Coordinates of C-alpha atoms and ligand atoms in Angstrom, one line a residue:
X7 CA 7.1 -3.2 -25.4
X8 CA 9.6 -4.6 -23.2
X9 CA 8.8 -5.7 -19.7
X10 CA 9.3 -2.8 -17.7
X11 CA 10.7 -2.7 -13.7
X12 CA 8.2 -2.0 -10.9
X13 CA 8.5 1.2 -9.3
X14 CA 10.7 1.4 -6.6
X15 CA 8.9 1.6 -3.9
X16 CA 8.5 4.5 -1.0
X17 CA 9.7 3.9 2.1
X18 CA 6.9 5.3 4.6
X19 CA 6.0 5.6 8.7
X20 CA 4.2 2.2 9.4
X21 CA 0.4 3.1 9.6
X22 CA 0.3 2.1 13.5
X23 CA 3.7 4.2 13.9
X24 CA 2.3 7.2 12.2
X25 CA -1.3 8.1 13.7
X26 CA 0.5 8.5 17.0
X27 CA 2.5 11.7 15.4
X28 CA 2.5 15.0 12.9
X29 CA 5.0 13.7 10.9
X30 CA 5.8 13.2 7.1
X31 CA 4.0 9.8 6.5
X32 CA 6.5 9.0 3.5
X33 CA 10.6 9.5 4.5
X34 CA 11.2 10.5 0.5
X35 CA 13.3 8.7 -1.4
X36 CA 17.2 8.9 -0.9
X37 CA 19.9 9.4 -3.7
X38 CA 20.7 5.4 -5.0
X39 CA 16.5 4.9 -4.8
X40 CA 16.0 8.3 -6.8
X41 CA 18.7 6.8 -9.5
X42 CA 16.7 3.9 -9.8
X43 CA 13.7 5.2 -9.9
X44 CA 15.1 7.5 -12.7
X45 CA 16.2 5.2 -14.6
X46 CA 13.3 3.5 -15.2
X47 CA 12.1 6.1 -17.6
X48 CA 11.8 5.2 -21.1
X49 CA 13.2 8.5 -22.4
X50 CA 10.3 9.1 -25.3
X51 CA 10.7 11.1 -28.3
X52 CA 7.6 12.9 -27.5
X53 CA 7.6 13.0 -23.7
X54 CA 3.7 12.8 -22.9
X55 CA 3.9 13.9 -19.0
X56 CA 5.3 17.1 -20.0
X57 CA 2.3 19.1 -21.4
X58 CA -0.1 17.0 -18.7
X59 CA 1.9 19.0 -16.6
X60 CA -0.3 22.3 -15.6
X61 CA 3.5 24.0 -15.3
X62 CA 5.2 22.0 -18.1
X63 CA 8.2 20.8 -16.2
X64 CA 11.1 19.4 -18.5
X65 CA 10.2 15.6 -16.9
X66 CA 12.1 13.7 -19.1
X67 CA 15.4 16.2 -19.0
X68 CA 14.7 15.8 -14.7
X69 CA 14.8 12.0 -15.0
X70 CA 17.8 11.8 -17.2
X71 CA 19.4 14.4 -14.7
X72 CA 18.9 12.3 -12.0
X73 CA 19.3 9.3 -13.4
X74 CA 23.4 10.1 -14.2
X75 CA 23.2 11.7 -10.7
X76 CA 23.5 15.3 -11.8
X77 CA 21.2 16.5 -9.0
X78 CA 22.5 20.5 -8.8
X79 CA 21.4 20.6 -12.9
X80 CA 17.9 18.8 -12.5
X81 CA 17.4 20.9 -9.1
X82 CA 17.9 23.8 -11.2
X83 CA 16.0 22.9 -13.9
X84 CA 13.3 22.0 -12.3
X85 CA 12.9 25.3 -10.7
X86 CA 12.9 26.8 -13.5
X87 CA 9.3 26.0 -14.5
X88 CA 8.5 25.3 -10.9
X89 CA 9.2 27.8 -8.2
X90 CA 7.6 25.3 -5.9
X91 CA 8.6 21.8 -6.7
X92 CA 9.2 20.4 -2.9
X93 CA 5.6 21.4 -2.5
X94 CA 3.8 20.1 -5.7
X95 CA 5.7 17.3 -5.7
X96 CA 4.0 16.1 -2.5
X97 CA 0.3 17.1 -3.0
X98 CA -0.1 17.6 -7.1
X99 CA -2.6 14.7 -8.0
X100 CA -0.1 13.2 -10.1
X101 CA -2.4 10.4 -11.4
X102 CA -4.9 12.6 -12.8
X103 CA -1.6 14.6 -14.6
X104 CA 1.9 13.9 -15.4
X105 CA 1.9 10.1 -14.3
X106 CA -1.5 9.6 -16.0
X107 CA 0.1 10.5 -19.0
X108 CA 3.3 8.7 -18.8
X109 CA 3.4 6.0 -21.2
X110 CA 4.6 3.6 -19.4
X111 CA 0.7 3.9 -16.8
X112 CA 0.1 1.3 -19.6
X113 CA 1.4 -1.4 -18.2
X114 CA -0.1 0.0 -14.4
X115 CA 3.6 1.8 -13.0
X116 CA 4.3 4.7 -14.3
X117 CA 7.7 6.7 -13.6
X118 CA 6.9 8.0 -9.7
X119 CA 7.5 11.8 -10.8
X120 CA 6.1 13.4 -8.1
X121 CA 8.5 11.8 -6.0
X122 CA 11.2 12.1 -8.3
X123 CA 10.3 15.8 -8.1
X124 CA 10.0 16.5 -4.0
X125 CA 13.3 14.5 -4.0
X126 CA 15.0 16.8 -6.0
X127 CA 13.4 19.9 -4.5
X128 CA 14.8 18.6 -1.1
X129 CA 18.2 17.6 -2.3
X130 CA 18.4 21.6 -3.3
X131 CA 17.2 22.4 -0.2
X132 CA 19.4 20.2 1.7
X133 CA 22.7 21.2 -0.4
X134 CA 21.7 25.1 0.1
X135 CA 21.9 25.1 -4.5
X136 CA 21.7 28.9 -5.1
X137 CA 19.3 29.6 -7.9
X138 CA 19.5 33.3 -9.8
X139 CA 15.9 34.5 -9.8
X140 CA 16.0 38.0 -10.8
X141 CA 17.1 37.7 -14.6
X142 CA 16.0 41.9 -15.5
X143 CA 16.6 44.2 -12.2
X144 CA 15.7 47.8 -14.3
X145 CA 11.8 47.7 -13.7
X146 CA 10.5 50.4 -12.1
X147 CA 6.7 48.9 -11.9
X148 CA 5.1 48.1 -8.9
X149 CA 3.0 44.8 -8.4
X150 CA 0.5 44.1 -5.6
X151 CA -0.2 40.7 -5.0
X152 CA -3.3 39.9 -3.1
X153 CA -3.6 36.6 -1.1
X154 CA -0.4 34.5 -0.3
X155 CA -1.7 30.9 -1.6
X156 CA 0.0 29.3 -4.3
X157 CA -1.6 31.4 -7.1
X158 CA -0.1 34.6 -5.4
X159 CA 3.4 33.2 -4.5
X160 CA 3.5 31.4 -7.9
X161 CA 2.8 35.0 -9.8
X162 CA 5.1 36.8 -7.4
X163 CA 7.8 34.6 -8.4
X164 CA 7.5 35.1 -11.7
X165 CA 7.2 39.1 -11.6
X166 CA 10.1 39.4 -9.4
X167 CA 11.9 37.5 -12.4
X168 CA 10.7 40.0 -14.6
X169 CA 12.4 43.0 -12.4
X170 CA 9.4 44.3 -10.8
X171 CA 8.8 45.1 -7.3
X172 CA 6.2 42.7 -6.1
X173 CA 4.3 43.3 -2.8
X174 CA 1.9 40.2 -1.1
X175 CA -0.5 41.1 0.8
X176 CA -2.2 38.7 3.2
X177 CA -4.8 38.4 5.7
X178 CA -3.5 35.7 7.6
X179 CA -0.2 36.3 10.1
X180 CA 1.6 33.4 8.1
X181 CA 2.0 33.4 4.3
X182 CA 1.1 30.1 2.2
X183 CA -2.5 30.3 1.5
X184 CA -3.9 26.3 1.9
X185 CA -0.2 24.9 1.8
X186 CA 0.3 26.5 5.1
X187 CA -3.2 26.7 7.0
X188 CA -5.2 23.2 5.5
X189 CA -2.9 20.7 4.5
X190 CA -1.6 18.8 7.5
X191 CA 2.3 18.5 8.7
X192 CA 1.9 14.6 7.6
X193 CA 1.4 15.3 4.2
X194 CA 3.1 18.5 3.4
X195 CA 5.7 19.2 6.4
X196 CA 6.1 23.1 7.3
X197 CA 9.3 24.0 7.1
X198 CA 9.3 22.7 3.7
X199 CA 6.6 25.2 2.6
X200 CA 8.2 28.0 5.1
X201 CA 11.7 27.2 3.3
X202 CA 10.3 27.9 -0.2
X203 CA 8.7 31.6 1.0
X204 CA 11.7 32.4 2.5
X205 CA 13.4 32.0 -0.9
X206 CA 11.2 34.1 -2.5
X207 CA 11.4 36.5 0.3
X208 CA 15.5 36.8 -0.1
X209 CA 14.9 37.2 -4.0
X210 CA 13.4 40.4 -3.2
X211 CA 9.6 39.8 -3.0
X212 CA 7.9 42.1 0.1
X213 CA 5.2 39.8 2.7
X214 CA 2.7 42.1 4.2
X215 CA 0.8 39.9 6.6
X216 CA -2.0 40.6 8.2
X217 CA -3.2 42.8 5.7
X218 CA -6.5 41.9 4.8
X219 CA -7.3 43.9 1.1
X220 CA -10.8 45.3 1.5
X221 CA -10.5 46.1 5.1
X222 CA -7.4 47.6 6.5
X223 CA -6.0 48.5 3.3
X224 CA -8.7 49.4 0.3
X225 CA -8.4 48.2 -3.2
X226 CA -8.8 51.9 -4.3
X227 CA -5.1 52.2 -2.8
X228 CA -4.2 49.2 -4.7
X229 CA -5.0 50.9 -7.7
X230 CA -3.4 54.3 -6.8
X231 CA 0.0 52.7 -5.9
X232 CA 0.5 50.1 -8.0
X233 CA 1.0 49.1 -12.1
X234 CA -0.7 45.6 -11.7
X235 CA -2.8 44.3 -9.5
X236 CA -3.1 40.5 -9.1
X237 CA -6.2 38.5 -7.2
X238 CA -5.3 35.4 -5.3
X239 CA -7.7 35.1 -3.1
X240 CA -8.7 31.7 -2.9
X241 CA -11.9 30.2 -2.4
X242 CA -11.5 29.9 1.0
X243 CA -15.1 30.4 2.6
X244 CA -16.3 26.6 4.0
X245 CA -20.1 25.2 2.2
X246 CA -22.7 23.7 4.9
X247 CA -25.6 21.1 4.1
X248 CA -28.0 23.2 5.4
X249 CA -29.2 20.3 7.5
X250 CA -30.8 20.5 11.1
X251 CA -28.2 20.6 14.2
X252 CA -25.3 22.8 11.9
X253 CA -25.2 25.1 14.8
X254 CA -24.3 22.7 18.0
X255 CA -21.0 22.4 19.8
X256 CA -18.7 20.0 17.9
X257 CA -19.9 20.3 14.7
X258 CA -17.4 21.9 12.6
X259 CA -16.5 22.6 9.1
X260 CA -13.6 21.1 8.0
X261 CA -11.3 24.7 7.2
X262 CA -12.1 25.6 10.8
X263 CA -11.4 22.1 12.5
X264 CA -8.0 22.3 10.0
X265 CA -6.8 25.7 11.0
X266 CA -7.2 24.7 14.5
X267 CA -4.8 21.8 14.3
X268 CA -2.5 23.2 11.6
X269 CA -2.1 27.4 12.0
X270 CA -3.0 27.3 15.8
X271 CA -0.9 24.0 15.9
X272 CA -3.4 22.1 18.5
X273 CA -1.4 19.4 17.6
X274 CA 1.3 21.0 19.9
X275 CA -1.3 21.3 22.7
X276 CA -0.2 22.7 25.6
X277 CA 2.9 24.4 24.4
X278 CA 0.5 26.1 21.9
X279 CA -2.3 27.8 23.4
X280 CA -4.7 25.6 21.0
X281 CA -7.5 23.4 23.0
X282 CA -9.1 20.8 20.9
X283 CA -10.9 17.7 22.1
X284 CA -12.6 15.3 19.3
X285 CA -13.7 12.7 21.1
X286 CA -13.5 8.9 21.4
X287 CA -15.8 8.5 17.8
X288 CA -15.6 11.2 14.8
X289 CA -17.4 11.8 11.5
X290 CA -16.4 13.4 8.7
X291 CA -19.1 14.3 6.1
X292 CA -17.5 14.4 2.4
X293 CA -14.6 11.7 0.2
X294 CA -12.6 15.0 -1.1
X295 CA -8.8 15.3 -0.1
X296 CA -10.1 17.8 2.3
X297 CA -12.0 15.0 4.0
X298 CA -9.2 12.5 3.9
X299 CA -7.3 15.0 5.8
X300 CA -9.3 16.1 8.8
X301 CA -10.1 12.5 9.3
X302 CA -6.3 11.8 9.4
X303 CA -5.8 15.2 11.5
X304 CA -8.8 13.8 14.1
X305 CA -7.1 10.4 14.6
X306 CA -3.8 11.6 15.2
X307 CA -5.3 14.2 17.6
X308 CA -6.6 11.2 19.6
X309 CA -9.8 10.0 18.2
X310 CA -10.7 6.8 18.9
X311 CA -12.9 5.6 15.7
X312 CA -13.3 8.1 12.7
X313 CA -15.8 7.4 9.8
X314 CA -15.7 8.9 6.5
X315 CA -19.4 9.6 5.2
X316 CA -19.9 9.9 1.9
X317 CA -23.1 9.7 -0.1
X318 CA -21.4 8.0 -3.3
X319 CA -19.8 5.3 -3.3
X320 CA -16.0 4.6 -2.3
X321 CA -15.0 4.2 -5.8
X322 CA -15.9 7.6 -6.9
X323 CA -14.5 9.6 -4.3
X324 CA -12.5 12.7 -5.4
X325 CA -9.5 12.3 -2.9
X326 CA -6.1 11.6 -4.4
X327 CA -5.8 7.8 -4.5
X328 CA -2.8 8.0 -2.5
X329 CA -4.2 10.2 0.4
X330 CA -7.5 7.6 0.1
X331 CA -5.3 4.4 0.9
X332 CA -3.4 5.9 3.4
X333 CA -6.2 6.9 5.0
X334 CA -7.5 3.4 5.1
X335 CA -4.5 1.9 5.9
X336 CA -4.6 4.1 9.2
X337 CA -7.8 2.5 10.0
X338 CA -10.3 5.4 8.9
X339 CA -13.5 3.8 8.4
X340 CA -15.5 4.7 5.1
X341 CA -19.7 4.2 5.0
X342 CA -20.4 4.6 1.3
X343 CA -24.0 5.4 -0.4
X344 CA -25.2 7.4 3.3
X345 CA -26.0 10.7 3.9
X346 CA -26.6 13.0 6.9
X347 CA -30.3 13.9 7.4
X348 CA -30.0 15.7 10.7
X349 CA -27.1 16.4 13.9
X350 CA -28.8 15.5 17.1
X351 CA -27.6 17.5 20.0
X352 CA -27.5 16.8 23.5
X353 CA -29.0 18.7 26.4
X354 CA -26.2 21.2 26.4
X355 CA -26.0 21.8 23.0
X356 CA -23.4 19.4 21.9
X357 CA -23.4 17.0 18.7
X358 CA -24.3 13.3 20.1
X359 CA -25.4 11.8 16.9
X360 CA -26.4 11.4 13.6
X361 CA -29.0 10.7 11.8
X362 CA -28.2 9.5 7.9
X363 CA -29.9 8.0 5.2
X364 CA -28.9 5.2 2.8
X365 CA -28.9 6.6 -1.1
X366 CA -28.7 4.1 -4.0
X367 CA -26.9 5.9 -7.5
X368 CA -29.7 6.0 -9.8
X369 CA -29.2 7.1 -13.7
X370 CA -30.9 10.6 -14.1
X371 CA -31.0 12.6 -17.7
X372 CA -30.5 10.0 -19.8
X373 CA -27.4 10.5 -20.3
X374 CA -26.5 7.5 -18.0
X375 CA -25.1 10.5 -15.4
X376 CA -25.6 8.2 -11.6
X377 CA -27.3 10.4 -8.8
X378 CA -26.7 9.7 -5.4
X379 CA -31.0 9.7 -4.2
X380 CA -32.4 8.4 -0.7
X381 CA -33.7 5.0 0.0
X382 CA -37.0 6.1 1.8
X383 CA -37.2 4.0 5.1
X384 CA -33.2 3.2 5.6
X385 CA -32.6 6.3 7.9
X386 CA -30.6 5.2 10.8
X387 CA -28.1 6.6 13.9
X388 CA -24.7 7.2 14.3
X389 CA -23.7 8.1 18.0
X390 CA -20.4 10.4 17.4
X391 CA -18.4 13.0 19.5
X392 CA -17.2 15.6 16.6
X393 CA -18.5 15.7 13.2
X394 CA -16.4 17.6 10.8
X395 CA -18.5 18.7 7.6
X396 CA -15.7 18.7 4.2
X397 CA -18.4 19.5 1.8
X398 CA -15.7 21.8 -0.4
X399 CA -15.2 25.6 -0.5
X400 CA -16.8 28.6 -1.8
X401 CA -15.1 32.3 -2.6
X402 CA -15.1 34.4 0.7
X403 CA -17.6 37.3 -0.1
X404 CA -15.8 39.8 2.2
X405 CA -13.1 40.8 -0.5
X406 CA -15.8 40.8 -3.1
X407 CA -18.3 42.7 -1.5
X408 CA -15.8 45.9 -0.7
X409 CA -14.9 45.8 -4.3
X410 CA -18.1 45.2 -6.3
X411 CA -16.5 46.7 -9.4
X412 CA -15.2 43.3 -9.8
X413 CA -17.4 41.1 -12.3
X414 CA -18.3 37.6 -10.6
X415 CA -20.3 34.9 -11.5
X416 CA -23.0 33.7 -9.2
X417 CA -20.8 31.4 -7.3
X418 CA -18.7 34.5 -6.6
X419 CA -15.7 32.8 -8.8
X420 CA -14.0 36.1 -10.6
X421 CA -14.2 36.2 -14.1
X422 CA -11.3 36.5 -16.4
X423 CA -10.3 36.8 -19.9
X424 CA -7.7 34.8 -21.9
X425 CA -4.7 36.4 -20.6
X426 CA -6.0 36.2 -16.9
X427 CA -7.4 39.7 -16.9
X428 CA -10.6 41.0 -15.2
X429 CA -12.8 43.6 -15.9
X430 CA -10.8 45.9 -14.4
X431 CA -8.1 47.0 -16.5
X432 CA -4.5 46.4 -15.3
X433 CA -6.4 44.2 -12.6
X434 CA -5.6 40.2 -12.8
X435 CA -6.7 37.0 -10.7
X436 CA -5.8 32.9 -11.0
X437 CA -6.3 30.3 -9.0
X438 CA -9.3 29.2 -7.0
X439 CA -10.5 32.7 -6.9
X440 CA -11.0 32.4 -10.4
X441 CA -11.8 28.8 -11.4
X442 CA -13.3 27.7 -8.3
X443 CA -11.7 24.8 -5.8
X444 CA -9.0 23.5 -7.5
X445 CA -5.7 22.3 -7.2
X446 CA -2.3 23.6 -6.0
X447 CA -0.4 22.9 -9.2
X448 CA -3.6 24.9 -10.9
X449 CA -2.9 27.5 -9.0
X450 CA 0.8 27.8 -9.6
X451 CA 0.7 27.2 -13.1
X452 CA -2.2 30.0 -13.5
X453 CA -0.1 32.5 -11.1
X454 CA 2.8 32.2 -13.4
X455 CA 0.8 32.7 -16.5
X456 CA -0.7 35.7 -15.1
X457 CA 2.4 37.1 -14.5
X458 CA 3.4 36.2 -17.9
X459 CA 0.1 38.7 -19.1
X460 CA 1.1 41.4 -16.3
X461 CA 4.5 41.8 -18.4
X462 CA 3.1 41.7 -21.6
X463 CA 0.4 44.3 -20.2
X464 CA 3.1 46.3 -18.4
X465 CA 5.5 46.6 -21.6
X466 CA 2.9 46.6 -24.5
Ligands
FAD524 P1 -5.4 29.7 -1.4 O1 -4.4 28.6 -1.1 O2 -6.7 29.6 -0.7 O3 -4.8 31.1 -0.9 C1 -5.5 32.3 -0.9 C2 -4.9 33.2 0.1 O4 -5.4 34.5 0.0 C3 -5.1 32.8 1.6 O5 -3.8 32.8 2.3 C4 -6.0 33.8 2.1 O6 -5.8 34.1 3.5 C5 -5.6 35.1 1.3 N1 -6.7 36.1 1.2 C6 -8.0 35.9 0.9 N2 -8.6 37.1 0.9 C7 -7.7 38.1 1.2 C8 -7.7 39.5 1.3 N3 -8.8 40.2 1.1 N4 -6.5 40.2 1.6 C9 -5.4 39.5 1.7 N5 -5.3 38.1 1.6 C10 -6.4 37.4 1.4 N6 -4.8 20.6 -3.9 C11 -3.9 19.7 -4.4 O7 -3.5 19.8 -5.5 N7 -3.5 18.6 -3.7 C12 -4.0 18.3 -2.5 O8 -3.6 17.4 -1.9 C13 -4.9 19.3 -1.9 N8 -5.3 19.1 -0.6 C14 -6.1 20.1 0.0 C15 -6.4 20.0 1.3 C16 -7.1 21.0 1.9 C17 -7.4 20.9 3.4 C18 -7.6 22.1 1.2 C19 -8.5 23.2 1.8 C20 -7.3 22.2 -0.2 C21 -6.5 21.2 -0.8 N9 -6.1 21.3 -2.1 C22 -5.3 20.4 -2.6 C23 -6.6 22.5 -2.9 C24 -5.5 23.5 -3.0 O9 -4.9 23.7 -1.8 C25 -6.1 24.8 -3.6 O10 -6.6 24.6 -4.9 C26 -5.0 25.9 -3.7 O11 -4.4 26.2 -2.4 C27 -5.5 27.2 -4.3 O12 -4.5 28.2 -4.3 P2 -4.9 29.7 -4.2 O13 -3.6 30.4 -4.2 O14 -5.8 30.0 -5.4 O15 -5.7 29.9 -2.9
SF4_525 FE1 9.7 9.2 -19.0 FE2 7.0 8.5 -18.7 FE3 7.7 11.0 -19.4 FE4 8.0 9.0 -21.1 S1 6.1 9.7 -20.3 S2 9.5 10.7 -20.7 S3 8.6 7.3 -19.7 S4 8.2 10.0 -17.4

């Protein structure tokens, strides 16, 4: 194979520049970068980023679009399999999917599509491109969409193409699920996500906020008013350790601490009503991206010294590379192979310090499977202000305990057939709600295949 160019490279905020504010960390790339960058695909016969894809975006056709500087076409067609792009382009763990897959990760640089993609979600945006989403107007169904997370907005999308008249119902006073309420401004900037509702909005899709299914508005009402039903509830509800000290002051989990700084905008603190005060010296329990942002979220809120805990070791952490090296790069400090034991609290019931224990991976089953285990004797103290606990997330049993009809496993994940149906006929669900904690671009692709089963449900 011939020698391929490097990527071009993304301009970004310079790590000292950058934990001082909420702002995108990378500037995106601009029209003669996104040309070059574009150009540096290969063009295969057999594209192999496409099907890694979870939505199956025409990658190659995109690059080729871009590359001759047709931006209005690839805008277009990317939205086309994407309702989303400007989003997914920023957060999809691209290394895992399309880019993993590109053939030209052989030689370590593959095409940067993720980029490519928020480029050309934000050149739309930018040049106000009109895109047609309403291709059959002469349904008379009725959709209710429950939850406003990428799953829901994703299915929406695709049933208003269909025709139907789609109502989202959501708990929270903003739409957006995670995109709007966990991942920070830095990474995923507000407006963008705010930009790509309000799209969906004009095509004719109804927002009920602050509906919360299962308490002011029954899923027996659901099911009396509308043709399909679709389940995008997330899996929302925070998991614990279980450890001594869960209960002091300062001890938060990591959806709560998030929420805090990204809904209630602490960040804006005082011209949003939002106190929060982390401290000189922060821990975060957990490697996830979930981790690598609250750590970001603390240091920018002022934090002195933040530490990433994590009882494996740094090599194995489940954050996006990207998101791990940035947080490094910021200064975030990460203690690999220790593990909380116990919070210690101070006489007023605040967090002071940790206690942790050293593990070692031992090989368990004999399958050669590593298992983080404690080194008896190595326990040791951490002094820290705020510990933030990013252990990953569970479905919220208040929606499934007013509707009990609904068949769960024993993690409280819904279960669904083939064609995302439950047991409830006429009654769908995607996303986390349904496969667990996930990904966004999981949860858009399984939102628009839903969809795709509501139609064939609605029309035989
Ligand atoms: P959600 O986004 O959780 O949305 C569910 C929505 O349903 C919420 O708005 C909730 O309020 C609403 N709801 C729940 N119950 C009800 C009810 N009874 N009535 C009405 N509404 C209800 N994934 C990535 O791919 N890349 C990342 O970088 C990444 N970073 C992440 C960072 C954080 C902090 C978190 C928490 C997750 C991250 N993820 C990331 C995971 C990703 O965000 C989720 O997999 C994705 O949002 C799941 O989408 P969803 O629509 O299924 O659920
Ligand atoms: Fe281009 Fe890589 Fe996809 Fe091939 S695999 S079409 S080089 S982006």
């Amino acid at each position: 194979m011939a020698k391929v160019r490097p990527r071009v490279p993304m301009r970004e905020q310079t790590p000292l520049t950058r934990i001082h504010n909420f702002q995108s960390v990378p500037y995106g790339y601009n029209e003669d970068e996104a040309v070059e960058e574009a150009t540096r695909c290969i063009r295969c016969r057999k594209p192999s980023c496409e099907p890694a894809c979870p939505v199956t975006i025409s990658i190659k056709d995109m690059n080729i679009l871009i590359s001759q500087r047709k931006f209005k076409e690839a805008y277009l067609l990317v939205k086309e399999d994407n309702f989303f792009p400007a989003c997914s382009g920023r957060v999809c763990p691209q290394e895992r999917q399309c880019e993993g897959a590109c053939i030209l990760e052989k030689q370590g640089q593959p095409v940067s599509i993720g980029k490519l993609e928020a480029f050309i979600a934000d050149w739309g945006r930018n040049h106000e491109v009109e895109v047609e989403q309403v291709k059959n107007e002469n349904s008379d169904k009725k959709i209710a969409i429950v939850g406003s997370g990428p799953a829901g907005l994703a299915c929406a999308a695709e049933c208003r193409k269909f025709g139907y008249d789609v109502t989202v119902f959501e708990t929270l006073h903003k739409a957006g699920g995670v995109l709007t309420y966990g991942i920070p401004e830095f990474r995923l900037p507000k407006d963008i996500v705010d930009d790509e509702i309000k799209k969906l909005v004009e095509s004719g899709v109804k927002l009920e906020l602050n509906h919360t299914v299962g308490q002011n508005i029954t899923f027996e009402e659901l099911k009396e008013k509308f043709d399909a039903i679709f389940l995008g509830v997330g899996a929302g509800a925070p998991r614990f350790m279980g450890i001594e000290g869960e209960k002091l002051d300062d001890v938060y989990s990591a959806n709560e601490f998030l929420i805090r700084a990204n809904l209630m905008k602490a960040y804006k603190f005082p011209e949003w009503d939002t106190p929060i005060d982390v401290g000189k010296k922060v821990a975060v329990i957990g490697a996830g991206n979930v981790a690598m942002d609250a750590a970001r979220t603390a240091l920018r809120l002022g934090a002195g010294e933040v530490n990433i805990i994590y009882r494996r070791t740094r090599k194995k952490a489940p954050a996006r590379a990207e998101e791990l090296k940035h947080a490094l790069d910021e200064g975030i400090m990460f203690h690999e192979l220790v593990n909380p034991v116990r919070f210690i609290g101070d006489d007023n019931g605040f967090v002071m310090a940790i206690e942790l224990v050293r593990m070692e991976l031992v090989a368990e089953g004999g399958e050669g499977r590593m298992v983080p285990k404690p080194i008896e004797g190595s326990n040791f103290i951490m002094q820290v202000d705020t510990v933030i606990e990013a252990l990953g997330t569970v479905p919220n049993r208040l929606f499934l305990s007013r509707t009990p009809e609904i068949k769960t496993d024993d993690r409280g994940v819904i279960e669904i057939d083939e064609n995302y149906m439950t047991n409830i006929e006429g009654v769908f669900a995607g996303g986390d709600a349904s496969s667990g904690a996930a990904t966004v671009i999981k949860a858009l692709g399984e939102g628009k295949k839903a969809a795709r089963s509501i139609f064939t449900y609605l029309n035989g």
